[in-house]
Structures are given as structure tokens and as C-alpha cells.
Short mmCIF file of C-alpha atoms (C1' of nucleotides) in Angstrom, two decimals:
data_model
loop_
_atom_site.label_atom_id
_atom_site.label_comp_id
_atom_site.label_asym_id
_atom_site.label_seq_id
_atom_site.Cartn_x
_atom_site.Cartn_y
_atom_site.Cartn_z
CA MET Z 134 -0.23 0.30 0.03
CA ALA Z 135 1.47 2.71 -1.38
CA VAL Z 136 1.61 6.15 1.35
CA LYS Z 137 2.20 9.88 0.62
CA LYS Z 138 5.37 11.22 1.61
CA ALA Z 139 5.30 14.86 2.00
CA ASP Z 140 8.81 14.53 3.69
CA ARG Z 141 11.17 11.86 2.51
CA ASN Z 142 12.77 11.98 5.77
CA LEU Z 143 9.18 10.26 7.16
CA ASP Z 144 10.38 6.82 6.51
CA ILE Z 145 13.86 7.49 8.55
CA ASN Z 146 14.59 8.13 12.46
CA THR Z 147 14.24 11.01 14.30
CA GLU Z 148 18.53 11.00 15.43
CA ALA Z 149 19.02 10.55 11.13
CA LYS Z 150 16.59 13.16 10.28
CA ILE Z 151 18.60 15.58 12.92
CA LEU Z 152 22.15 14.56 11.86
CA GLU Z 153 20.64 15.38 8.58
CA ALA Z 154 19.73 18.61 9.15
CA ALA Z 155 22.32 19.84 11.24
CA ARG Z 156 24.48 18.72 7.84
CA THR Z 157 22.96 21.05 5.78
CA ILE Z 158 22.73 23.70 7.73
CA PHE Z 159 26.63 23.89 9.32
CA HIS Z 160 27.71 23.53 6.23
CA LYS Z 161 25.75 26.01 5.22
CA LYS Z 162 26.58 28.87 7.49
CA GLY Z 163 28.81 27.49 10.07
CA TYR Z 164 28.85 26.89 13.71
CA ALA Z 165 28.57 30.54 14.81
CA ALA Z 166 25.98 32.02 12.17
CA THR Z 167 24.23 28.73 13.50
CA ARG Z 168 21.05 28.18 15.62
CA THR Z 169 19.67 25.07 16.99
CA ARG Z 170 16.56 25.79 16.62
CA ASP Z 171 16.84 26.84 13.11
CA ILE Z 172 18.20 23.06 12.31
CA ALA Z 173 15.44 20.76 14.51
CA GLU Z 174 12.93 22.97 12.58
CA GLU Z 175 15.02 21.36 9.31
CA ALA Z 176 14.66 18.60 10.91
CA GLY Z 177 10.57 19.28 11.59
CA ILE Z 178 11.25 18.36 15.17
CA ASN Z 179 11.20 19.75 18.45
CA LEU Z 180 14.25 21.79 19.88
CA ALA Z 181 13.91 19.82 23.31
CA LEU Z 182 14.79 16.63 21.42
CA LEU Z 183 18.04 18.02 19.48
CA ASN Z 184 19.03 18.17 22.86
CA TYR Z 185 18.08 15.23 24.55
CA TYR Z 186 19.59 12.82 21.23
CA PHE Z 187 23.14 15.31 21.11
CA ARG Z 188 23.48 16.72 24.31
CA SER Z 189 24.32 20.37 23.34
CA LYS Z 190 25.20 22.09 19.88
CA GLU Z 191 28.41 21.65 20.08
CA LYS Z 192 28.72 17.65 20.64
CA LEU Z 193 26.52 17.20 17.66
CA PHE Z 194 28.76 19.69 15.28
CA ASP Z 195 31.12 17.78 16.48
CA ILE Z 196 29.63 15.04 14.82
CA ILE Z 197 29.15 16.87 11.66
CA MET Z 198 33.03 18.04 11.15
CA LEU Z 199 34.51 14.49 11.71
CA GLU Z 200 32.24 13.16 9.11
CA THR Z 201 32.36 15.65 6.41
CA MET Z 202 36.03 15.64 7.18
CA GLU Z 203 36.52 11.78 6.55
CA GLY Z 204 34.44 12.22 3.14
CA PHE Z 205 36.24 14.66 2.37
CA PHE Z 206 40.20 12.98 2.82
CA GLN Z 207 38.84 9.45 1.68
CA SER Z 208 38.25 10.15 -1.49
CA LEU Z 209 42.13 11.34 -2.22
CA SER Z 210 43.22 8.62 0.34
CA VAL Z 211 41.75 6.00 -2.02
CA VAL Z 212 43.15 7.89 -5.44
CA PHE Z 213 46.64 8.85 -3.90
CA ASN Z 214 47.39 4.94 -3.26
CA ASP Z 215 46.19 3.20 -6.06
CA THR Z 216 49.33 1.42 -7.29
CA SER Z 217 47.68 0.57 -10.24
CA THR Z 218 47.37 3.63 -11.81
CA SER Z 219 49.56 6.07 -13.86
CA LEU Z 220 50.93 9.63 -12.16
CA GLU Z 221 48.35 10.99 -15.45
CA LYS Z 222 45.76 9.16 -14.52
CA LYS Z 223 45.67 9.78 -11.05
CA VAL Z 224 45.41 13.75 -11.92
CA GLU Z 225 43.01 13.20 -14.46
CA VAL Z 226 40.80 10.86 -11.81
CA VAL Z 227 40.79 13.36 -8.40
CA THR Z 228 39.96 15.91 -10.15
CA GLU Z 229 37.29 14.65 -11.86
CA SER Z 230 35.73 13.15 -9.00
CA TYR Z 231 36.55 16.33 -6.26
CA ILE Z 232 34.91 18.47 -9.54
CA ASP Z 233 31.90 15.80 -9.05
CA LEU Z 234 31.83 15.71 -4.99
CA LEU Z 235 31.89 19.28 -5.06
CA LEU Z 236 29.39 20.76 -7.69
CA ALA Z 237 27.18 18.19 -5.81
CA GLN Z 238 28.31 19.65 -2.13
CA PRO Z 239 29.47 22.92 -3.03
CA ASP Z 240 29.45 24.17 0.38
CA ILE Z 241 32.54 21.88 1.61
CA PRO Z 242 35.96 23.82 0.98
CA ILE Z 243 34.97 27.03 2.33
CA PHE Z 244 32.73 25.27 5.74
CA LEU Z 245 36.15 23.05 6.86
CA LEU Z 246 38.54 26.15 5.87
CA ASN Z 247 36.78 28.27 7.92
CA GLU Z 248 35.83 26.32 10.49
CA LEU Z 249 39.45 24.64 10.79
CA ARG Z 250 40.60 28.68 11.57
CA THR Z 251 37.78 29.96 13.62
CA HIS Z 252 36.24 27.61 15.83
CA PRO Z 253 39.21 25.23 17.57
CA SER Z 254 38.81 22.32 17.77
CA GLU Z 255 40.52 18.67 18.43
CA ILE Z 256 39.22 16.70 14.94
CA GLY Z 257 41.43 18.77 13.16
CA GLU Z 258 44.71 17.68 14.57
CA LYS Z 259 43.61 13.15 14.80
CA PHE Z 260 43.43 13.55 10.82
CA LYS Z 261 47.05 11.77 9.58
CA MET Z 262 47.38 14.05 6.61
CA LYS Z 263 50.01 14.37 6.69
CA GLN Z 264 50.91 10.57 5.68
CA ILE Z 265 48.11 10.45 3.72
CA ILE Z 266 48.74 12.80 1.28
CA MET Z 267 53.41 13.33 1.73
CA HIS Z 268 53.84 9.29 2.21
CA SER Z 269 51.47 8.31 -0.91
CA VAL Z 270 51.77 6.16 -3.54
CA PHE Z 271 51.02 9.60 -5.76
CA PHE Z 272 54.28 11.81 -4.08
CA LYS Z 273 56.84 8.89 -5.18
CA GLN Z 274 55.49 8.75 -8.36
CA TRP Z 275 55.20 12.10 -8.79
CA GLN Z 276 59.36 12.33 -7.56
CA GLU Z 277 60.13 9.81 -10.07
CA ALA Z 278 58.70 11.11 -12.77
CA THR Z 279 60.51 14.72 -12.11
CA LYS Z 280 63.14 13.90 -10.49
CA ASN Z 281 65.49 14.88 -14.17
CA ASN Z 282 64.33 17.65 -14.48
CA LYS Z 283 66.42 21.15 -14.51
CA ASN Z 284 64.18 22.80 -11.88
CA GLN Z 285 62.23 20.80 -9.46
CA ILE Z 286 59.46 21.50 -8.47
CA PRO Z 287 59.08 20.80 -4.33
CA PRO Z 288 56.75 18.14 -4.08
CA LEU Z 289 53.98 20.08 -1.80
CA GLN Z 290 54.08 23.57 -3.95
CA PHE Z 291 53.09 21.31 -6.41
CA MET Z 292 49.63 19.52 -4.27
CA ILE Z 293 48.91 23.11 -3.55
CA SER Z 294 48.59 24.00 -6.84
CA LEU Z 295 46.65 20.87 -7.90
CA MET Z 296 44.73 21.36 -5.12
CA SER Z 297 43.97 25.22 -6.11
CA LEU Z 298 42.64 24.96 -9.50
CA ILE Z 299 40.19 22.36 -8.38
CA MET Z 300 39.01 23.48 -5.13
CA PHE Z 301 38.95 27.42 -5.07
CA PRO Z 302 37.18 27.93 -7.98
CA PHE Z 303 33.96 27.02 -4.99
CA VAL Z 304 35.70 28.69 -2.48
CA ALA Z 305 35.21 32.02 -5.09
CA CYS Z 306 32.21 30.83 -6.17
CA PRO Z 307 29.74 33.97 -5.25
CA ILE Z 308 32.90 36.32 -6.38
CA ILE Z 309 33.01 34.43 -9.69
CA LYS Z 310 29.25 34.84 -9.89
CA MET Z 311 29.80 38.57 -9.93
CA VAL Z 312 32.55 39.75 -11.84
CA GLY Z 313 31.51 36.49 -15.12
CA ASP Z 314 28.12 37.39 -14.59
CA LEU Z 315 26.42 33.94 -14.14
CA LYS Z 316 24.13 32.31 -12.67
CA GLN Z 317 24.70 28.96 -11.08
CA GLU Z 318 23.82 26.29 -13.64
CA GLN Z 319 26.05 28.57 -16.21
CA PHE Z 320 29.35 28.30 -13.01
CA ASN Z 321 28.67 24.34 -12.99
CA LYS Z 322 29.15 24.15 -16.26
CA MET Z 323 32.37 25.58 -16.37
CA MET Z 324 33.45 23.38 -14.08
CA VAL Z 325 32.72 20.58 -15.68
CA GLU Z 326 35.01 22.18 -18.61
CA ARG Z 327 37.14 22.33 -15.79
CA LYS Z 328 37.83 18.46 -15.52
CA LYS Z 329 39.41 18.87 -19.20
CA LEU Z 330 41.98 21.80 -18.97
CA ILE Z 331 43.09 21.08 -15.25
CA PRO Z 332 45.20 18.17 -15.86
CA LYS Z 333 46.59 20.09 -19.50
CA TRP Z 334 47.84 22.47 -17.37
CA ILE Z 335 49.24 19.99 -15.16
CA LYS Z 336 51.25 18.22 -17.90
CA ALA Z 337 52.61 21.77 -19.26
CA ILE Z 338 53.58 22.77 -15.51
CA MET Z 339 55.07 19.19 -15.03
CA LYS Z 340 57.18 19.93 -18.30
CA SER Z 341 58.42 23.87 -17.44
CA MET T 873 59.15 65.70 25.78
CA ALA T 874 59.01 61.89 25.09
CA VAL T 875 55.96 60.14 26.45
CA LYS T 876 56.05 56.46 27.20
CA LYS T 877 53.43 55.21 25.65
CA ALA T 878 52.17 50.95 26.78
CA ASP T 879 49.72 51.36 23.83
CA ARG T 880 50.25 53.05 20.15
CA ASN T 881 47.28 53.89 20.05
CA LEU T 882 46.65 55.42 23.00
CA ASP T 883 47.45 58.83 20.72
CA ILE T 884 44.86 58.43 18.10
CA ASN T 885 41.22 59.57 18.37
CA THR T 886 38.88 56.85 19.60
CA GLU T 887 37.00 56.09 16.68
CA ALA T 888 39.99 55.55 14.72
CA LYS T 889 41.22 52.76 17.67
CA ILE T 890 37.49 51.26 17.32
CA LEU T 891 37.85 51.23 13.65
CA GLU T 892 41.14 49.33 13.73
CA ALA T 893 39.33 46.71 16.84
CA ALA T 894 36.61 46.00 14.60
CA ARG T 895 38.72 45.57 11.44
CA THR T 896 41.01 42.93 13.77
CA ILE T 897 38.41 41.37 15.22
CA PHE T 898 35.98 40.67 12.20
CA HIS T 899 38.72 39.41 10.07
CA LYS T 900 40.13 36.54 12.59
CA LYS T 901 36.73 35.37 13.80
CA GLY T 902 33.88 36.45 10.63
CA TYR T 903 30.53 38.25 11.67
CA ALA T 904 28.52 36.09 13.72
CA ALA T 905 31.48 34.73 15.87
CA THR T 906 32.78 38.53 16.88
CA ARG T 907 30.71 39.52 20.09
CA THR T 908 31.01 43.39 20.31
CA ARG T 909 32.99 43.11 23.87
CA ASP T 910 35.69 41.53 21.53
CA ILE T 911 35.94 44.73 20.00
CA ALA T 912 35.46 46.90 23.02
CA GLU T 913 38.39 45.24 24.98
CA GLU T 914 40.42 45.54 21.88
CA ALA T 915 40.57 48.99 20.90
CA GLY T 916 40.64 49.75 24.89
CA ILE T 917 36.97 51.23 25.32
CA ASN T 918 33.97 50.59 26.98
CA LEU T 919 30.80 48.61 25.55
CA ALA T 920 28.63 51.57 25.53
CA LEU T 921 31.59 53.69 23.08
CA LEU T 922 31.23 51.53 20.53
CA ASN T 923 27.29 51.88 19.70
CA TYR T 924 27.79 55.57 20.78
CA TYR T 925 30.23 56.13 17.42
CA PHE T 926 28.90 53.78 15.06
CA ARG T 927 25.60 52.94 16.39
CA SER T 928 25.46 49.13 15.52
CA LYS T 929 27.66 46.45 15.16
CA GLU T 930 26.14 45.86 12.18
CA LYS T 931 27.10 49.56 10.72
CA LEU T 932 30.30 48.75 11.84
CA PHE T 933 31.09 45.97 10.14
CA ASP T 934 29.70 47.16 6.65
CA ILE T 935 32.40 50.06 7.35
CA ILE T 936 35.05 47.04 7.84
CA MET T 937 33.28 45.37 4.78
CA LEU T 938 33.39 48.06 2.34
CA GLU T 939 37.44 49.34 3.44
CA THR T 940 37.98 45.76 2.53
CA MET T 941 37.49 44.83 -0.21
CA GLU T 942 37.85 48.59 -1.69
CA GLY T 943 41.56 47.38 -0.25
CA PHE T 944 41.46 43.90 -2.09
CA PHE T 945 40.46 45.20 -5.68
CA GLN T 946 42.00 48.24 -5.15
CA SER T 947 45.52 46.66 -6.04
CA LEU T 948 44.39 44.39 -9.27
CA SER T 949 42.23 47.34 -10.57
CA VAL T 950 45.83 49.20 -10.56
CA VAL T 951 48.47 46.35 -12.11
CA PHE T 952 45.60 44.77 -14.52
CA ASN T 953 44.75 48.24 -16.52
CA ASP T 954 48.49 49.37 -16.71
CA THR T 955 48.68 49.85 -20.25
CA SER T 956 52.29 50.66 -20.62
CA THR T 957 53.56 46.72 -18.67
CA SER T 958 53.56 43.41 -20.94
CA LEU T 959 50.73 40.82 -20.61
CA GLU T 960 53.77 39.09 -19.01
CA LYS T 961 55.15 41.00 -16.23
CA LYS T 962 51.26 42.03 -15.47
CA VAL T 963 51.64 38.44 -14.19
CA GLU T 964 54.56 39.11 -12.16
CA VAL T 965 53.68 41.93 -10.84
CA VAL T 966 50.48 40.90 -9.47
CA THR T 967 51.44 37.66 -8.53
CA GLU T 968 53.79 39.48 -6.18
CA SER T 969 51.68 42.19 -5.30
CA TYR T 970 48.83 39.98 -4.00
CA ILE T 971 51.49 37.36 -1.99
CA ASP T 972 53.02 40.58 -0.61
CA LEU T 973 49.40 41.61 0.80
CA LEU T 974 48.67 38.48 1.62
CA LEU T 975 51.35 37.57 4.22
CA ALA T 976 50.87 40.41 5.41
CA GLN T 977 46.46 40.12 6.08
CA PRO T 978 46.26 36.49 5.61
CA ASP T 979 43.07 36.26 6.81
CA ILE T 980 41.91 38.47 4.28
CA PRO T 981 40.95 35.98 1.17
CA ILE T 982 38.62 33.73 3.74
CA PHE T 983 37.06 36.48 5.28
CA LEU T 984 35.72 37.90 2.24
CA LEU T 985 34.63 34.95 0.81
CA ASN T 986 32.87 33.77 4.01
CA GLU T 987 31.03 36.29 4.24
CA LEU T 988 30.09 37.05 0.76
CA ARG T 989 28.21 33.12 1.03
CA THR T 990 26.61 33.45 4.88
CA HIS T 991 26.03 37.44 5.25
CA PRO T 992 23.94 39.12 3.01
CA SER T 993 24.36 42.76 2.02
CA GLU T 994 24.31 45.28 -0.86
CA ILE T 995 28.11 45.38 -0.25
CA GLY T 996 29.41 43.22 -2.48
CA GLU T 997 26.83 44.61 -5.58
CA LYS T 998 28.38 47.42 -5.53
CA PHE T 999 31.63 46.61 -6.70
CA LYS T 1000 31.87 46.80 -10.43
CA MET T 1001 34.22 43.79 -10.54
CA LYS T 1002 32.98 43.02 -13.80
CA GLN T 1003 34.57 46.38 -15.30
CA ILE T 1004 37.26 46.20 -13.25
CA ILE T 1005 38.42 42.63 -14.67
CA MET T 1006 36.68 41.77 -17.75
CA HIS T 1007 37.30 44.93 -19.40
CA SER T 1008 40.99 45.64 -18.27
CA VAL T 1009 43.43 45.93 -20.14
CA PHE T 1010 45.62 42.62 -19.11
CA PHE T 1011 42.46 40.81 -20.59
CA LYS T 1012 42.96 42.55 -23.65
CA GLN T 1013 46.23 41.68 -23.62
CA TRP T 1014 45.81 38.04 -22.68
CA GLN T 1015 42.91 37.53 -25.19
CA GLU T 1016 45.59 38.85 -28.54
CA ALA T 1017 48.60 36.89 -26.81
CA THR T 1018 46.39 33.85 -27.04
CA LYS T 1019 44.33 34.31 -30.36
CA ASN T 1020 46.73 32.37 -32.48
CA ASN T 1021 46.56 29.42 -29.81
CA LYS T 1022 44.57 26.13 -31.36
CA ASN T 1023 42.96 25.29 -27.85
CA GLN T 1024 42.30 29.02 -26.81
CA ILE T 1025 41.46 29.10 -22.99
CA PRO T 1026 38.43 31.16 -22.20
CA PRO T 1027 39.68 34.16 -20.44
CA LEU T 1028 37.64 33.45 -17.47
CA GLN T 1029 39.21 30.05 -16.77
CA PHE T 1030 41.99 31.64 -17.38
CA MET T 1031 41.89 34.26 -14.77
CA ILE T 1032 40.38 31.95 -11.90
CA SER T 1033 43.39 29.91 -12.28
CA LEU T 1034 45.31 32.63 -11.14
CA MET T 1035 43.46 33.77 -8.78
CA SER T 1036 43.46 30.14 -7.39
CA LEU T 1037 47.12 29.44 -7.83
CA ILE T 1038 47.95 33.05 -5.60
CA MET T 1039 45.09 32.98 -2.93
CA PHE T 1040 43.86 29.32 -2.15
CA PRO T 1041 47.11 28.87 0.11
CA PHE T 1042 46.04 32.15 2.38
CA VAL T 1043 42.43 30.62 2.17
CA ALA T 1044 43.72 26.15 2.71
CA CYS T 1045 46.55 27.76 5.18
CA PRO T 1046 45.39 25.27 8.84
CA ILE T 1047 45.73 21.99 6.55
CA ILE T 1048 48.37 23.18 4.47
CA LYS T 1049 50.76 23.65 7.80
CA MET T 1050 48.75 20.41 9.40
CA VAL T 1051 49.55 18.41 5.88
CA GLY T 1052 53.61 18.99 5.60
CA ASP T 1053 53.75 19.76 9.47
CA LEU T 1054 55.36 23.29 8.55
CA LYS T 1055 55.87 26.71 11.39
CA GLN T 1056 54.32 29.84 10.42
CA GLU T 1057 57.53 30.66 9.02
CA GLN T 1058 57.88 28.45 7.03
CA PHE T 1059 54.85 28.80 5.37
CA ASN T 1060 55.74 32.39 4.71
CA LYS T 1061 58.82 31.08 3.56
CA MET T 1062 56.69 28.69 0.84
CA MET T 1063 54.70 31.41 -0.24
CA VAL T 1064 58.03 33.94 -1.24
CA GLU T 1065 59.28 30.89 -3.80
CA ARG T 1066 55.90 30.84 -4.89
CA LYS T 1067 56.34 34.26 -6.09
CA LYS T 1068 58.46 32.79 -9.30
CA LEU T 1069 57.16 29.90 -9.69
CA ILE T 1070 53.58 30.56 -10.34
CA PRO T 1071 55.10 33.33 -13.33
CA LYS T 1072 56.53 30.55 -14.68
CA TRP T 1073 53.52 27.91 -14.67
CA ILE T 1074 51.31 30.00 -15.92
CA LYS T 1075 54.05 30.87 -18.73
CA ALA T 1076 53.66 26.90 -19.43
CA ILE T 1077 50.28 26.77 -19.39
CA MET T 1078 50.10 29.29 -21.57
CA LYS T 1079 51.61 28.18 -24.19
CA SER T 1080 50.01 24.84 -23.90
"C1'" DG J 403 10.55 9.65 22.55
"C1'" DT J 404 8.20 13.97 22.09
"C1'" DC J 405 6.54 17.60 23.76
"C1'" DT J 406 5.00 22.68 25.94
"C1'" DA J 407 6.77 25.66 29.04
"C1'" DT J 408 10.37 27.81 31.01
"C1'" DA J 409 14.72 28.29 32.88
"C1'" DA J 410 19.89 30.20 32.58
"C1'" DC J 411 23.10 32.78 29.85
"C1'" DG J 412 24.73 35.92 26.31
"C1'" DT J 413 25.11 39.36 24.00
"C1'" DG J 414 23.43 43.54 21.53
"C1'" DA J 415 22.12 48.35 23.05
"C1'" DT J 416 20.68 52.24 25.80
"C1'" DA J 417 20.19 55.15 30.43
"C1'" DG J 418 21.91 58.61 32.78
"C1'" DA J 419 25.47 59.65 35.76
"C1'" DC J 420 30.29 62.01 35.39
"C1'" DG C 1203 32.95 62.01 25.53
"C1'" DT C 1204 33.55 58.62 28.57
"C1'" DC C 1205 31.55 55.86 31.85
"C1'" DT C 1206 28.92 51.90 35.09
"C1'" DA C 1207 24.45 49.28 34.86
"C1'" DT C 1208 21.47 47.49 33.14
"C1'" DC C 1209 17.25 46.41 29.90
"C1'" DA C 1210 16.12 43.33 25.82
"C1'" DC C 1211 16.02 40.24 23.23
"C1'" DG C 1212 17.71 36.12 20.95
"C1'" DT C 1213 19.49 31.31 22.19
"C1'" DT C 1214 21.07 27.16 24.20
"C1'" DA C 1215 19.57 23.91 27.76
"C1'" DT C 1216 16.59 21.52 30.71
"C1'" DA C 1217 11.94 20.05 33.78
"C1'" DG C 1218 8.16 17.95 33.19
"C1'" DA C 1219 3.85 16.12 31.61
"C1'" DC C 1220 2.28 13.11 28.07
#
DNA sequence: GTCTATAACGTGATAGAC
DNA sequence: GTCTATCACGTTATAGAC
């Protein structure tokens, strides 16, 4: 018997509803600008229930922050440590998968960067990002590929540049839309084009 | 007659002291996380005095937001519209001047980007950034220089990439310091090295 | 588990003396 | 102009009925 659902959340439990709402609001507005009332309303439940499940705004935020960082760095770790693909292929895959990820969730980068800066938390420190990135297969391949260049680019500089080209446009989205006079749809189309451009540019940089 | 000064602000007027304090705190924490009490304390004055001079937190913020945007885009506008320099020189100058600017005030980019995203204000709209950038001498020179390339890079894509390479490292500073295990001093040194790397990379990209 | 009502607290803003 | 004291309000968190 089909049941009409005004809200697709009706079939999941309350805890999950609150988590999904918290994710949405925190990502969009950041910790300080978020009110627990907004989250409760977004979840379609009462404010008291939020504290019943998660004790406090801070504890709820920590959960969202942790899962967001995990989700964000997991893709990177998987691609970077694939021993079966070439360096060039890795650049293509990481570009494409991150642009797809950010087209779906464009608020993630600035959320993470802003909270890491303004909202002191030990969660950031737990991540062994140094291990994930600086000791990855990707890095060894990159050093191998460039070891005969006359001016070898420092690995960290290269890594930062790749991530800059992929992520910064999403961070600067409001300004880019103003400068280029773009609607959201046109912005997204431009980011899809970037999937092809970035690997090409990276090749050019590596040969320089 | 020399006067001892525990605080270099003692010799400037109260309004200027409040503005300087507001700039510091807003840039560091953003609008929502800033309390007017913090600004008053930083300025070494009483909370009531802040409202006496600026009426409200919002009005004070608008002043800081406006001057910050002006300062940030002014450099760009000047460099981009210099008719006496070549395209390559412009890339060098804009890279160097912006990296110097951000070494002195590293919080500016993420402050601007985060506030433009989360804090609806009409100030952002006042800036004719489209005029400044898309109709600049820089852009005309760039189109001229690349018109014979087989795959001409769209101007906006190019512009975004240049700005990404310069600004994103400052936005991602906390993560970069974690990944690379760097102290602030080492991070700054790396950014100084980037002044030479970025123009070289941009040349490589233009030839691709 | 879920709600209503309210306590407890923090923050922006003002009144009024000096 | 500058301060102390306080108001007014919004927000987090809890008590207690159901």
C-alpha cells in the first residue's frame, strides 16, 4: 500500500533526521551563525529533541565536522594510493572525482577551511593528513617523474597547486559569479569544462 | 617631551581605535562569531562607546567590509589596467603584490569569501568587479596573446586559475601546515618561493 | 520519545551619571 | 566623550507532563 510522503525524511529515524538537518545548516552557515532552532526546524522536530539526542550544539557539530573531514579526505587517500594507475591518470581521476564531489556539495571546502580557522577543535588534529598525502604512492610517482627536471618543483608546492586549481573556484564561487556575470548553471558548466583543462595544465607545469 | 606609551593606540582618537580593533576581530573571526565586547576590549574602550560611535554591530561591520573589499580589489584594478606593461610583466606584478599583501594580512581572502557567502549584504553588489576585471587591459592583452593557440583557454578560466594559485594557499593555510608539518615561518617562506613559480607555470599553461 | 514551557545564559544596545 | 549599570532580546539547554 503506497504511502504519500510530504517529506522524504518521514521514513527514517529521528536521530538520522537531525543529523541530516545539522549537516545541511552547519555546512551552509558555519557553526557560529547556526541556531539550534534552525536545525530542529529543518529536521521537522522539536528543539528539545535535539538536545535529548545530542546533548549540545557543540557535540552535534563535532559529529558533523568529523564525518565531513572523513568524507573529504577519503576520496583523496584512495586515489593517491592506487598502485595500478599512472601519475597522469591519478591527476585526471582526482580532478574529475573532486569536481563531481564539489558540484554536489559546493559548501564543503569553505565550511571546512573556515571552521578549521575560527573554531578551535581537536578533530582537525586527529587526521593524519601528512601520512595520507606526503607518503602516498602519488607522491613517490611524482618525484620519480620529475627527478630529471632541471628545476624540480617541491612536492608540496605541486600538491597545493593541483588542489588550488580544483577547489578554489568553489570557494570563490560568489565572486566568480559576480565577475563573470554567471548563473549557477553556467558556473557549474564551467567547472565541468575544468575537468579537461586542469590535467592538461598540470602536464604543462610538470614539463616546465 | 617624550611620552611613554604602553599602547600605540593612545595617541589616536577613539573612533580610529574602534575601527582598527573591529578590523582585527572581524577579519579573524567573521561577523557571526564576533562579539561587540571583544572589539571594545581590543580597542581598550567601553562597550557603550562602540555604540555611541557606530550605532550598531551591523553598521560597524559594513564599514569594515567595504574598506576591505576596496583595498583588496584596488591593487588588482591598478595592475590590470596599466597600459605600459606587458602581459607577462602583469602576471609577475600581480603575483608578487598579492602574495605580499596576503603575507601581511592572511585572513582577508577567507574573511571576504565566507562573509560574501553567509552574510547577505548589498555591499558586495556595489562593486563593479565585472568592469574591473573582464574589461581590463590585462584581458585584452591576454586574448591577443592567445588568439593563435589551437585551443584557446576561456579568459575567465585563465583568470580563475591565476587567482587560485595565488590565493588558495592562504585560504587553506591551516590544512597545508598540517599536511606539510610546517610552522608559520616555513609556510611564509614557501609563499615567497611561489612568487617565482607561479609566473613560470602561467607561461607554461599559456603555451599549452 | 516527543512535546510545551521555562530556566539560564550570553549578547547587542541604551539610560543616565559624570 | 566616557563610563557603570541595566535592559531587552535571542539562544541554548533543561524540567516535567504526556
